[in-house]
PDB file of C-alpha atoms in Angstrom:
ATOM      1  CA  UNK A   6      23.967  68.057  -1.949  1.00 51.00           C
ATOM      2  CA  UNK A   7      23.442  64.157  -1.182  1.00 54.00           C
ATOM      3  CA  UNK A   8      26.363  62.645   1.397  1.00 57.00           C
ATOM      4  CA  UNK A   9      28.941  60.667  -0.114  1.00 54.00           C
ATOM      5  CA  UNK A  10      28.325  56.883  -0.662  1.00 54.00           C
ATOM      6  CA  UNK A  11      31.014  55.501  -1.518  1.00 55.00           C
ATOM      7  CA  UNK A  12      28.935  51.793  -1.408  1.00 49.00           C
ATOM      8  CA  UNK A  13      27.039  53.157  -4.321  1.00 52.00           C
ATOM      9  CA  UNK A  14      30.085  54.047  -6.705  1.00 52.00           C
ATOM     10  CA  UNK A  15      30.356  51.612  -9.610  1.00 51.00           C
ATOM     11  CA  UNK A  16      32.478  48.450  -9.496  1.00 52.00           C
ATOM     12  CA  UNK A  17      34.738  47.314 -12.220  1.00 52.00           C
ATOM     13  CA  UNK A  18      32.330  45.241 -13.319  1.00 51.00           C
ATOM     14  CA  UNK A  19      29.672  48.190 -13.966  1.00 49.00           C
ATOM     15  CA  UNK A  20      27.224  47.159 -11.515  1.00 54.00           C
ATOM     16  CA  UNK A  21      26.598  49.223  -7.954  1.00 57.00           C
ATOM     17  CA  UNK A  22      26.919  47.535  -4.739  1.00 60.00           C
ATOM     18  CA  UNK A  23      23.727  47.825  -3.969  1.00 65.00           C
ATOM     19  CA  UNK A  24      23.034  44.929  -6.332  1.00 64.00           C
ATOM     20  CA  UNK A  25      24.685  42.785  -3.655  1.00 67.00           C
ATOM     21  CA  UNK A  26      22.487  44.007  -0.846  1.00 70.00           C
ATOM     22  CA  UNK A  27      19.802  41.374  -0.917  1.00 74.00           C
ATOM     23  CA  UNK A  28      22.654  38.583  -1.192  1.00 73.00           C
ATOM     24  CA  UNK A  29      24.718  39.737   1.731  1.00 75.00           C
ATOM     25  CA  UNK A  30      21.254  39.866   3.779  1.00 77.00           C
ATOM     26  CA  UNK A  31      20.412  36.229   2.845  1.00 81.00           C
ATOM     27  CA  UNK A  32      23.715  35.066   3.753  1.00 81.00           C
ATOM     28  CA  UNK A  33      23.446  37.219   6.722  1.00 79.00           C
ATOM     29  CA  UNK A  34      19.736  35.160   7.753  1.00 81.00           C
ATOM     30  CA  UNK A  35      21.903  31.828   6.594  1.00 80.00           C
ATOM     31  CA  UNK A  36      24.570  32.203   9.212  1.00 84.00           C
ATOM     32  CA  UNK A  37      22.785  33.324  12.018  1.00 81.00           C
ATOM     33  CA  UNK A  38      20.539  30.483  11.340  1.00 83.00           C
ATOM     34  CA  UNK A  39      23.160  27.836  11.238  1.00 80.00           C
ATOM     35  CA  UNK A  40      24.734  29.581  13.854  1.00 81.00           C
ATOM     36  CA  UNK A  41      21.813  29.354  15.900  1.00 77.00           C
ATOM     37  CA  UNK A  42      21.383  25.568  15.683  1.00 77.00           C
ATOM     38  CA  UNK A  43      25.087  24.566  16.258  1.00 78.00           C
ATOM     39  CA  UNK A  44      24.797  26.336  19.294  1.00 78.00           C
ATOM     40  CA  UNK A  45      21.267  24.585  20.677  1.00 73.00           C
ATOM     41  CA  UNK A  46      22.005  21.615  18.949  1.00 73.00           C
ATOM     42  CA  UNK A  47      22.174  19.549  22.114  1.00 69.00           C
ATOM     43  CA  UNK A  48      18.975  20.850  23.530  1.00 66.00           C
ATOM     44  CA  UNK A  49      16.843  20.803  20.227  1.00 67.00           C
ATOM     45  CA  UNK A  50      17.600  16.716  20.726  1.00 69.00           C
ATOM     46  CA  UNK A  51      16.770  16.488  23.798  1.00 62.00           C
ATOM     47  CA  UNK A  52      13.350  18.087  23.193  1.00 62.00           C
ATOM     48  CA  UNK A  53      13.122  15.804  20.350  1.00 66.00           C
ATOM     49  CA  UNK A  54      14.156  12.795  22.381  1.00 63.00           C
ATOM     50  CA  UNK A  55      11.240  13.845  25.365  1.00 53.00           C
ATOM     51  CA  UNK A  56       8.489  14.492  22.379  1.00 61.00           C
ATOM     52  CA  UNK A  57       9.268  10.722  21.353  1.00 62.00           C
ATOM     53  CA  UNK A  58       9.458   9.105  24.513  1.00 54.00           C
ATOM     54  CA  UNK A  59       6.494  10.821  25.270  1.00 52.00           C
ATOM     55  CA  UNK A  60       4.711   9.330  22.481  1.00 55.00           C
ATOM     56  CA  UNK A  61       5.925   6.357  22.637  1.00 52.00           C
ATOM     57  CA  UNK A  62       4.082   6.222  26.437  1.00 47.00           C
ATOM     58  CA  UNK A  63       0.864   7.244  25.129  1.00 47.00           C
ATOM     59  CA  UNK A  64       1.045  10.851  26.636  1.00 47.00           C
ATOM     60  CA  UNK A  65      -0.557  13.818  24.546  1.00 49.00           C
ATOM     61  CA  UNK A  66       2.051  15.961  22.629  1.00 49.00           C
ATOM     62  CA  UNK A  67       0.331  19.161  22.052  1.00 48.00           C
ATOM     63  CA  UNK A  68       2.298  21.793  18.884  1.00 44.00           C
ATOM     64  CA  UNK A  69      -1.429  23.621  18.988  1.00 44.00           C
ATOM     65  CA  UNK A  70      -5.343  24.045  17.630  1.00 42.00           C
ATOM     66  CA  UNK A  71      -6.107  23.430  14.201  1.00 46.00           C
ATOM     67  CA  UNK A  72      -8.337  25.356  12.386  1.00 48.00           C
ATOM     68  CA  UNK A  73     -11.149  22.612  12.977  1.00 44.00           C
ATOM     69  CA  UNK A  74     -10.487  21.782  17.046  1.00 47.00           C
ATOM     70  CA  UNK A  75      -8.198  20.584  18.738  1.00 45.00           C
ATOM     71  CA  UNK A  76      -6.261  17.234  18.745  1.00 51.00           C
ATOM     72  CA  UNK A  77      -6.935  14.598  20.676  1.00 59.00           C
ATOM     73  CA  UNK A  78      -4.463  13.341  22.758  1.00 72.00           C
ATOM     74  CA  UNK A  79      -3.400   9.151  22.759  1.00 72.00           C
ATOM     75  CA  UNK A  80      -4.651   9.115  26.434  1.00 78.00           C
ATOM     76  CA  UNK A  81      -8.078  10.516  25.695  1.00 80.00           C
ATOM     77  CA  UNK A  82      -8.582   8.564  22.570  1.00 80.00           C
ATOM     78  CA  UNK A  83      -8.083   5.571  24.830  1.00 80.00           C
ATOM     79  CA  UNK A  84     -10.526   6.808  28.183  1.00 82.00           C
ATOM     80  CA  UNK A  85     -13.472   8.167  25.461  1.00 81.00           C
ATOM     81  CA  UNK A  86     -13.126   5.783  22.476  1.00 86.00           C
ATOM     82  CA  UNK A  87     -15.263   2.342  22.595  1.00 85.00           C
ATOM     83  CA  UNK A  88     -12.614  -0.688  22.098  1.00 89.00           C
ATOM     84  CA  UNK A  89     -13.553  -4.043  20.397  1.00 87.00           C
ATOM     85  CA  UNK A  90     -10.696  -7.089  20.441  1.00 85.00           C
ATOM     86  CA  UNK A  91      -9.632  -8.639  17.011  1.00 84.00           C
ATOM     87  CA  UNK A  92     -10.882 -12.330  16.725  1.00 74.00           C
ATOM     88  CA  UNK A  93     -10.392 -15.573  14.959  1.00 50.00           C
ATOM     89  CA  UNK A  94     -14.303 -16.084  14.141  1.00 37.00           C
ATOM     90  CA  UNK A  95     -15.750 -15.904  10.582  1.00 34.00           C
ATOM     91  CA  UNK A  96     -19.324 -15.407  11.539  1.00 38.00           C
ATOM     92  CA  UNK A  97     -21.687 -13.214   9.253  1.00 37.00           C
ATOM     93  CA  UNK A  98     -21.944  -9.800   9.566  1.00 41.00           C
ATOM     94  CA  UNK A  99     -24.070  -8.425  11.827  1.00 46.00           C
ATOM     95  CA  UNK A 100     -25.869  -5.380  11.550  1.00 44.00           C
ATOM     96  CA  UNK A 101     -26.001  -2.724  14.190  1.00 45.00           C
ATOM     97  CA  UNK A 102     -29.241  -3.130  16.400  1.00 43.00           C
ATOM     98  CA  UNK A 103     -31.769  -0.519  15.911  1.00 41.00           C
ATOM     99  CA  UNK A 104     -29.932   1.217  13.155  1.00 41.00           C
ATOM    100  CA  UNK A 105     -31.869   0.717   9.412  1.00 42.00           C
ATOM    101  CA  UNK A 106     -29.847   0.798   6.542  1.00 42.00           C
ATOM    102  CA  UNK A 107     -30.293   3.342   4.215  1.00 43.00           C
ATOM    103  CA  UNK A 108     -31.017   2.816   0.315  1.00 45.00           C
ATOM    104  CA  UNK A 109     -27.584   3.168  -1.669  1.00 45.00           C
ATOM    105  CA  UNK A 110     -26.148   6.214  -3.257  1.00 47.00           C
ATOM    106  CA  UNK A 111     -26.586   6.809  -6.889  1.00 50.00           C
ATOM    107  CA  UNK A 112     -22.503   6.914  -8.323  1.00 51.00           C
ATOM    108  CA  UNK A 113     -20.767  10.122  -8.146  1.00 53.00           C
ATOM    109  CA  UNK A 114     -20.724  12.052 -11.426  1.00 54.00           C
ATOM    110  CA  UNK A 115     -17.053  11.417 -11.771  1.00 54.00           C
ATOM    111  CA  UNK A 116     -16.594   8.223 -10.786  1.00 61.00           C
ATOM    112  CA  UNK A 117     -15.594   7.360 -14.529  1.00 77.00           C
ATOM    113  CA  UNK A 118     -12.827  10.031 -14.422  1.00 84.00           C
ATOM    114  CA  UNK A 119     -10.773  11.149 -17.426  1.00 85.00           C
ATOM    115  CA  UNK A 120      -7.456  11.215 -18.496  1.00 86.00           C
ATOM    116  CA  UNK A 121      -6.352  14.887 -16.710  1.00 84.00           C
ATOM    117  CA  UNK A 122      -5.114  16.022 -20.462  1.00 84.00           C
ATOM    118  CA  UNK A 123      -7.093  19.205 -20.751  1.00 88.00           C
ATOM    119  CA  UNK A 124      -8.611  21.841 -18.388  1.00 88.00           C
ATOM    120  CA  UNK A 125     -11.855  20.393 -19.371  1.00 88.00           C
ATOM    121  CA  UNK A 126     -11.003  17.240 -17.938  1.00 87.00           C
ATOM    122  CA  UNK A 127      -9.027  18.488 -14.899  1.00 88.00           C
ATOM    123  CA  UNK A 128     -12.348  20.386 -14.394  1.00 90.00           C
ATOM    124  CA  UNK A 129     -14.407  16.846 -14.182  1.00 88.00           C
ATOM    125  CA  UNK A 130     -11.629  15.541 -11.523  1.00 90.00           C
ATOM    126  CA  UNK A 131     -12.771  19.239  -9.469  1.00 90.00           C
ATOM    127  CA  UNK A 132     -16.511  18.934  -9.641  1.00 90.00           C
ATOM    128  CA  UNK A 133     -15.762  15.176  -8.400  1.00 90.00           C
ATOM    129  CA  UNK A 134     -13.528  15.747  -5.752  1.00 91.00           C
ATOM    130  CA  UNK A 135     -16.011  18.534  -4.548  1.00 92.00           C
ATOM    131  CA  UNK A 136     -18.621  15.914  -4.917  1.00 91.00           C
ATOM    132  CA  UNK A 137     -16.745  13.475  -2.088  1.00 91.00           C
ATOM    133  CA  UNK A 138     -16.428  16.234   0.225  1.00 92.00           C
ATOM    134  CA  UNK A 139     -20.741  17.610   0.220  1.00 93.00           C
ATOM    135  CA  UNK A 140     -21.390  13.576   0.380  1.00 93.00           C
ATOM    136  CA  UNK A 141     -19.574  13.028   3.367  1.00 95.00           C
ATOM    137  CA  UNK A 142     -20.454  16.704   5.152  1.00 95.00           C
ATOM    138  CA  UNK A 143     -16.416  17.522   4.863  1.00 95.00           C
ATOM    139  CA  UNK A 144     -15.812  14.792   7.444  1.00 96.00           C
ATOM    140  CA  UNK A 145     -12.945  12.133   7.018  1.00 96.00           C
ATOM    141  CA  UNK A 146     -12.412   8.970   8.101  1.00 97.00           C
ATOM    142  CA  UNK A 147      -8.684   9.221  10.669  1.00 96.00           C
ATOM    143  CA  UNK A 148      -6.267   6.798  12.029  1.00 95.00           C
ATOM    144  CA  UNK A 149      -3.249   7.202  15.185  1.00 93.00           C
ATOM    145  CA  UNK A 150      -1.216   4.455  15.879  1.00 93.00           C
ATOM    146  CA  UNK A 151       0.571   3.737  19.468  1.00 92.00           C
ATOM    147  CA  UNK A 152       2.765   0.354  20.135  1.00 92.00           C
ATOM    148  CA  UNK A 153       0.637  -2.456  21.883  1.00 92.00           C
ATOM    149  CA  UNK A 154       1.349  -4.208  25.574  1.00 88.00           C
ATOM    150  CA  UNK A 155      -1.327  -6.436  24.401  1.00 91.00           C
ATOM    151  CA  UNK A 156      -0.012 -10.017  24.163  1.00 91.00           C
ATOM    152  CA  UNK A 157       0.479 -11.015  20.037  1.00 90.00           C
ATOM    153  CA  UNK A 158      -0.412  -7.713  18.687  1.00 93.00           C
ATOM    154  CA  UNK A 159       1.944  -4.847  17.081  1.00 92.00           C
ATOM    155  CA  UNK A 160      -0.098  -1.422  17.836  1.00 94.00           C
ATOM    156  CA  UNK A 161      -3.313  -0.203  19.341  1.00 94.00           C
ATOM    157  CA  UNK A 162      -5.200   1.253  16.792  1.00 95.00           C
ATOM    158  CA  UNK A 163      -7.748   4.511  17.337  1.00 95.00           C
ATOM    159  CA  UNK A 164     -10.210   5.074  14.470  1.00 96.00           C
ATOM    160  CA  UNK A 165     -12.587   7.601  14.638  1.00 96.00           C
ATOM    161  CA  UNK A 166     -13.895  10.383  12.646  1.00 96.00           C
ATOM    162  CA  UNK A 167     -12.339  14.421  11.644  1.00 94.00           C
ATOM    163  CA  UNK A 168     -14.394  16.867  10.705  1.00 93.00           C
ATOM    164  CA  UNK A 169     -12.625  19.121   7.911  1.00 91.00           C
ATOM    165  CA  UNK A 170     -13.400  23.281   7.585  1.00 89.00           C
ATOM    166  CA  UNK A 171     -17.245  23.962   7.611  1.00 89.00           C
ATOM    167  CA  UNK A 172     -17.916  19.896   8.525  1.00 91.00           C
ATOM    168  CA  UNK A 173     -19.456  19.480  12.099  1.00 93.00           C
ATOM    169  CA  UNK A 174     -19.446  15.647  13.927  1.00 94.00           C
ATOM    170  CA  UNK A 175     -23.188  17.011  14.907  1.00 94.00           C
ATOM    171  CA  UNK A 176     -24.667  16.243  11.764  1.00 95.00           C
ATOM    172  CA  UNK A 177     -24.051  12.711  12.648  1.00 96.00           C
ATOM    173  CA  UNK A 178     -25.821  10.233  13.665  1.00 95.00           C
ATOM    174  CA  UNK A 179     -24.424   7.178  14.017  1.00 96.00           C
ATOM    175  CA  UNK A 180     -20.591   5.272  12.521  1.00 97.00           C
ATOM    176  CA  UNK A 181     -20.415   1.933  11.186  1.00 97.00           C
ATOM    177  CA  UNK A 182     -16.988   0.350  10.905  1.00 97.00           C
ATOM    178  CA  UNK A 183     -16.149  -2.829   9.142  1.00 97.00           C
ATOM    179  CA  UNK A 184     -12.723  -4.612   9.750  1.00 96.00           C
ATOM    180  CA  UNK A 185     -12.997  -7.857   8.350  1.00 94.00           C
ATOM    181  CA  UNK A 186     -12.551 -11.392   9.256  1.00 93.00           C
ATOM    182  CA  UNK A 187      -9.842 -11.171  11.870  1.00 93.00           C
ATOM    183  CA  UNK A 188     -12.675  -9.298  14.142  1.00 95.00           C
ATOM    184  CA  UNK A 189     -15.682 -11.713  13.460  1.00 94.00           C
ATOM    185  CA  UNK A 190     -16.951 -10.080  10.433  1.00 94.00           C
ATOM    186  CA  UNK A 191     -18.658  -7.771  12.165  1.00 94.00           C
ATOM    187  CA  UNK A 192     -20.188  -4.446  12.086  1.00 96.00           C
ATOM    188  CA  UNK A 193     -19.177  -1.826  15.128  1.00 95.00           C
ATOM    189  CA  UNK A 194     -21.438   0.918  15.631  1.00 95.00           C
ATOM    190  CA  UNK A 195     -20.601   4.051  16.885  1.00 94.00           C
ATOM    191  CA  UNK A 196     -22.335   7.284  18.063  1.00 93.00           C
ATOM    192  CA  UNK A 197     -20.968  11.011  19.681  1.00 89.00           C
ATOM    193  CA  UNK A 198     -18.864  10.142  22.658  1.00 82.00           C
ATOM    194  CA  UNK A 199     -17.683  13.937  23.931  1.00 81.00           C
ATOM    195  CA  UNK A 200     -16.529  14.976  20.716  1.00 86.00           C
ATOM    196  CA  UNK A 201     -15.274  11.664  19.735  1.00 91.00           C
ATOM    197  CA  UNK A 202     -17.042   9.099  17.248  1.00 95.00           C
ATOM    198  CA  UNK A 203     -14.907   5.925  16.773  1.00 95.00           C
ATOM    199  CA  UNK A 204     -13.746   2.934  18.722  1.00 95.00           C
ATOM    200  CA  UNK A 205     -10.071   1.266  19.263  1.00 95.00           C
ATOM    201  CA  UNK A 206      -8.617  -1.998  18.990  1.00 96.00           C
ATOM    202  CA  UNK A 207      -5.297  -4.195  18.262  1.00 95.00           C
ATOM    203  CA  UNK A 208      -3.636  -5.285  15.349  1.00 94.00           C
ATOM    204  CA  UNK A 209      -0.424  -7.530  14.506  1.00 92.00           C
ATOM    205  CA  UNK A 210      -0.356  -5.637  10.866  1.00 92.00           C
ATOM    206  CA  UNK A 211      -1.777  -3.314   8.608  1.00 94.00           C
ATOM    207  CA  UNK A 212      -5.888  -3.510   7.458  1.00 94.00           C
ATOM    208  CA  UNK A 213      -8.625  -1.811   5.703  1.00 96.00           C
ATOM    209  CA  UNK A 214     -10.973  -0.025   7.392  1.00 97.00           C
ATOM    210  CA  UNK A 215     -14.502   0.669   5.555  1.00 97.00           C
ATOM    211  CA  UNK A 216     -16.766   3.154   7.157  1.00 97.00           C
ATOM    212  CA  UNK A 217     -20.431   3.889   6.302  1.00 97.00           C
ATOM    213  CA  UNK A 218     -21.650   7.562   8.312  1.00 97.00           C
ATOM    214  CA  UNK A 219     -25.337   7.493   8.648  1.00 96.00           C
ATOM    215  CA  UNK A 220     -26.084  11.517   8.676  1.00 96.00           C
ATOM    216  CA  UNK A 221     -29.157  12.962  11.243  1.00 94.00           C
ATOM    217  CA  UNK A 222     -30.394  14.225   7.248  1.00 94.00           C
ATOM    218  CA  UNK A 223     -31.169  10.397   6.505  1.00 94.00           C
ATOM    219  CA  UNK A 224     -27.596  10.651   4.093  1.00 94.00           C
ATOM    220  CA  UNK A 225     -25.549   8.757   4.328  1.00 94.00           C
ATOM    221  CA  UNK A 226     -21.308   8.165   3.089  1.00 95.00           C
ATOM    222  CA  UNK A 227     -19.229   5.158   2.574  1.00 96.00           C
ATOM    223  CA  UNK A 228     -15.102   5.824   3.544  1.00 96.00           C
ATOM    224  CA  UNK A 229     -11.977   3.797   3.617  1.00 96.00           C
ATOM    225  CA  UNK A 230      -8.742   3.897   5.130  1.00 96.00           C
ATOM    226  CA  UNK A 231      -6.317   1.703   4.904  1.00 96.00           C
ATOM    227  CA  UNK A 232      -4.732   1.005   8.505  1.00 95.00           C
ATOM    228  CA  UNK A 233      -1.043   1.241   7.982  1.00 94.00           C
ATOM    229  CA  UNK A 234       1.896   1.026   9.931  1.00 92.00           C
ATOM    230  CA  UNK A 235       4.350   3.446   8.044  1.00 90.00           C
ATOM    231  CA  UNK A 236       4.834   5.647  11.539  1.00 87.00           C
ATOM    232  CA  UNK A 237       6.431   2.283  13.125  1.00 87.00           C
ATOM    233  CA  UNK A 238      10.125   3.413  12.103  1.00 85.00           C
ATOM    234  CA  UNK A 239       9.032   6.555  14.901  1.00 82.00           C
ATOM    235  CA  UNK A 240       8.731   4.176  17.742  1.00 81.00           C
ATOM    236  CA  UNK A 241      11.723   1.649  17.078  1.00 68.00           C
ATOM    237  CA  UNK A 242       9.498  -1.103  17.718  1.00 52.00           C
ATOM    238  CA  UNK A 243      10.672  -2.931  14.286  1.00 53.00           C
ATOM    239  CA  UNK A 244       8.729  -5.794  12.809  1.00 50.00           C
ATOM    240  CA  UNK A 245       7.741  -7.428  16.371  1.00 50.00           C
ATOM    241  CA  UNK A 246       4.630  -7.816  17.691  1.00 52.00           C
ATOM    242  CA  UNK A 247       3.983  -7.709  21.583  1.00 52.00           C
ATOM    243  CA  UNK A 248       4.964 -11.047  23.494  1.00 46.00           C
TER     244      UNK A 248
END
């Protein structure tokens, strides 16, 4: 004979309490968890408040590895990566010595995408999306920001390159990064620097980046990024650049 449960008898309603089980132990999780930040409320700020100031100095915050390396801190970017000043000239652009060009891609097969209306289509946006990441070896072009001491400019800017799941910065050979006018036109090369291929500089506001990676293979990929400054609301600094 089964004990008594009285928690199993039918309600008026015709359903058995343990319908309500599963609600009562989400409600249960809901409390504790509110109760549970009400009560370290005051030092889940402060950690928050040390994490920005931290930042905001340049020191490394470290929340763990990703699954391809480590991060790089702000103060390691800034020891390892090669820095070149913005400037007012509007010379030609000069190509890296030593390095030879090589001949241009044919288009990817998608370039000319459709409208996404059908699987067929979605299916063409796929193959060309898989397309970007075999050209460029699964590695992508990244950007950190930190505010600037440097007279006129906003932030100090760290470009350099990531290597995605299954990409590897060893297949490279060389960087080429293109800023524009406000840095002379010119052409920055860049090669493996412990880990780290990229360089740094200043800005006063948001640019485009264009990056050609010239692959050991003889391949080679064109990126972009655009340089923003949407993380500025993290450091308070407003629309002011450095005196």
């Amino acid at each position: 004979m089964q004990d008594y449960q009285p928690w199993r008898e039918m309600t008026p309603g015709g359903r058995g309490m343990d319908a309500y089980v599963p609600l009562l132990q989400t409600l249960a999780w809901v409390l504790l968890i509110a109760c549970v930040v009400v009560a370290f409320r005051k030092p889940l700020k402060e950690l928050a408040d040390v994490i920005v100031k931290r930042v905001k100095a340049g020191a490394g915050v470290e929340a763990g590895v990703s699954p391809t390396g480590p991060y790089f801190k702000l103060n390691e970017l800034r020891e390892k990566l090669p820095r070149y000043e913005p400037e007012a000239a509007t010379e030609a652009a000069v190509a890296p010595a030593g390095v030879v060009a090589p001949a241009g891609a044919e288009p990817l097969a998608g370039d000319d995408l459709p409208e996404p209306v059908s699987p067929s289509a979605r299916e063409v946006w796929e193959r060309y999306r898989d397309q970007l990441k075999e050209r460029s070896h699964r590695i992508h072009l990244v950007h950190v920001i930190s505010p600037s001491t440097r007279p006129g400019q906003r932030f100090d800017l760290f470009i350099y390159l990531k290597a995605a799941m299954k990409g590897d910065l060893a297949d490279v050979k060389q960087a080429q990064f293109f800023l524009g006018r406000h840095w002379g036109n010119k052409v920055f090369a860049s090669s493996n620097q412990d880990g780290l291929i990229g360089f740094s500089t200043s800005a006063w506001g948001s640019t485009l980046c264009v990056c050609r990676i010239v692959f050991k293979d003889g391949s080679h990929a064109v990126l972009s990024r655009y340089l923003d400054f949407e993380m500025a609301p993290v450091f308070d600094t407003g629309t002011l650049a450095a005196p």
